[in-house]
Amino acid sequence: MDKKTGYLLLALGAAFIIGASGLLLATFYGGVALPQPFDMTGDINITLSNNATMSIPMPPQINKAANLSVFFLLVFVLVGAGARLGGLGVKLINKEQPDKADTPVKPGA
């Protein structure tokens, strides 16, 4: 049972890693739209100490950089989860199974 679970976890971890890589490639080549959690529009207005206001325009590159950072974070979390699952699977696969003949006999049994 441990080996079957290990192989299942290893396959699931590999699927996470391959899926995250596919999502990353599809996004960079334009097949999938980049998620847009940040959409800052307009200008930032700052009031200075002498009651003068200053307006800072928001370039569209700031939105792209913020959205790309969130997307990379999501992909790396998926890859990390896949690596953890795969590592657990490998540990279960490589775990030594005690033979039933080698198990110690309890006295009085």
CSV table of C-alpha atoms in Angstrom, one decimal:
chain,number,residue,atom,x,y,z
A,1,MET,CA,0.0,0.0,0.0
A,2,ASP,CA,2.8,2.4,0.8
A,3,LYS,CA,4.4,2.0,-2.6
A,4,LYS,CA,1.1,2.6,-4.4
A,5,THR,CA,0.6,5.8,-2.4
A,6,GLY,CA,4.2,6.8,-3.1
A,7,TYR,CA,3.8,6.3,-6.8
A,8,LEU,CA,0.5,8.3,-6.7
A,9,LEU,CA,2.1,11.2,-4.8
A,10,LEU,CA,5.1,11.1,-7.2
A,11,ALA,CA,2.8,11.3,-10.2
A,12,LEU,CA,0.7,14.0,-8.6
A,13,GLY,CA,3.9,16.1,-7.8
A,14,ALA,CA,5.1,15.6,-11.4
A,15,ALA,CA,1.7,16.7,-12.7
A,16,PHE,CA,1.9,19.9,-10.5
A,17,ILE,CA,5.3,20.8,-11.9
A,18,ILE,CA,4.4,20.0,-15.5
A,19,GLY,CA,1.1,21.9,-15.2
A,20,ALA,CA,2.8,25.0,-13.7
A,21,SER,CA,5.5,24.9,-16.4
A,22,GLY,CA,2.8,24.6,-19.1
A,23,LEU,CA,0.8,27.5,-17.6
A,24,LEU,CA,4.0,29.6,-17.5
A,25,LEU,CA,4.9,28.8,-21.2
A,26,ALA,CA,1.3,29.4,-22.4
A,27,THR,CA,1.2,32.8,-20.6
A,28,PHE,CA,4.5,33.9,-22.1
A,29,TYR,CA,3.6,32.9,-25.6
A,30,GLY,CA,0.2,34.5,-25.5
A,31,GLY,CA,-2.0,31.4,-25.3
A,32,VAL,CA,-3.4,32.3,-21.8
A,33,ALA,CA,-4.0,35.9,-20.6
A,34,LEU,CA,-2.0,37.1,-17.7
A,35,PRO,CA,-4.1,37.4,-14.6
A,36,GLN,CA,-4.9,41.0,-13.6
A,37,PRO,CA,-5.2,41.3,-9.8
A,38,PHE,CA,-3.7,44.9,-9.9
A,39,ASP,CA,-5.2,47.6,-12.1
A,40,MET,CA,-4.0,50.9,-10.9
A,41,THR,CA,-5.3,53.7,-13.0
A,42,GLY,CA,-5.1,57.5,-12.7
A,43,ASP,CA,-2.5,59.5,-10.9
A,44,ILE,CA,-1.2,59.6,-7.4
A,45,ASN,CA,-1.7,63.0,-5.8
A,46,ILE,CA,0.6,64.0,-2.9
A,47,THR,CA,0.2,67.1,-0.7
A,48,LEU,CA,3.5,68.6,0.3
A,49,SER,CA,4.2,70.4,3.5
A,50,ASN,CA,3.7,73.8,2.0
A,51,ASN,CA,0.1,72.8,0.9
A,52,ALA,CA,1.2,72.3,-2.7
A,53,THR,CA,0.0,69.2,-4.5
A,54,MET,CA,2.1,67.1,-6.7
A,55,SER,CA,0.7,64.6,-9.2
A,56,ILE,CA,2.7,61.5,-10.1
A,57,PRO,CA,1.5,59.7,-13.3
A,58,MET,CA,1.1,55.9,-13.1
A,59,PRO,CA,2.8,54.3,-16.1
A,60,PRO,CA,1.2,51.0,-17.3
A,61,GLN,CA,4.4,49.2,-16.7
A,62,ILE,CA,3.8,49.3,-13.0
A,63,ASN,CA,0.6,47.2,-13.4
A,64,LYS,CA,2.4,44.7,-15.6
A,65,ALA,CA,5.3,44.4,-13.2
A,66,ALA,CA,2.9,43.8,-10.2
A,67,ASN,CA,0.8,41.3,-12.1
A,68,LEU,CA,3.8,39.4,-13.4
A,69,SER,CA,5.2,39.2,-9.9
A,70,VAL,CA,2.0,37.8,-8.5
A,71,PHE,CA,1.9,35.3,-11.4
A,72,PHE,CA,5.5,34.2,-10.8
A,73,LEU,CA,4.7,33.7,-7.1
A,74,LEU,CA,1.7,31.5,-7.9
A,75,VAL,CA,3.8,29.4,-10.3
A,76,PHE,CA,6.6,29.0,-7.8
A,77,VAL,CA,4.1,27.9,-5.1
A,78,LEU,CA,2.7,25.3,-7.5
A,79,VAL,CA,6.1,24.0,-8.4
A,80,GLY,CA,7.1,23.9,-4.7
A,81,ALA,CA,4.0,22.0,-3.8
A,82,GLY,CA,4.7,19.6,-6.6
A,83,ALA,CA,8.3,19.1,-5.4
A,84,ARG,CA,7.1,18.4,-1.9
A,85,LEU,CA,4.5,15.9,-3.1
A,86,GLY,CA,7.1,14.2,-5.3
A,87,GLY,CA,9.6,14.1,-2.4
A,88,LEU,CA,7.0,12.4,-0.1
A,89,GLY,CA,6.2,9.9,-2.9
A,90,VAL,CA,9.9,9.0,-3.3
A,91,LYS,CA,10.3,8.6,0.5
A,92,LEU,CA,7.3,6.2,0.5
A,93,ILE,CA,8.7,4.3,-2.5
A,94,ASN,CA,12.2,3.9,-1.0
A,95,LYS,CA,11.0,3.0,2.5
A,96,GLU,CA,12.2,-0.5,3.4
A,97,GLN,CA,9.3,-2.9,4.0
A,98,PRO,CA,10.0,-5.3,6.9
A,99,ASP,CA,9.6,-8.9,5.9
A,100,LYS,CA,6.9,-10.8,7.8
A,101,ALA,CA,9.4,-13.6,8.5
A,102,ASP,CA,11.9,-11.2,10.1
A,103,THR,CA,9.4,-9.6,12.5
A,104,PRO,CA,10.3,-10.4,16.1
A,105,VAL,CA,8.1,-12.8,17.9
A,106,LYS,CA,6.6,-11.4,21.2
A,107,PRO,CA,7.0,-13.7,24.1
A,108,GLY,CA,3.8,-15.3,25.2
A,109,ALA,CA,2.3,-15.1,21.7
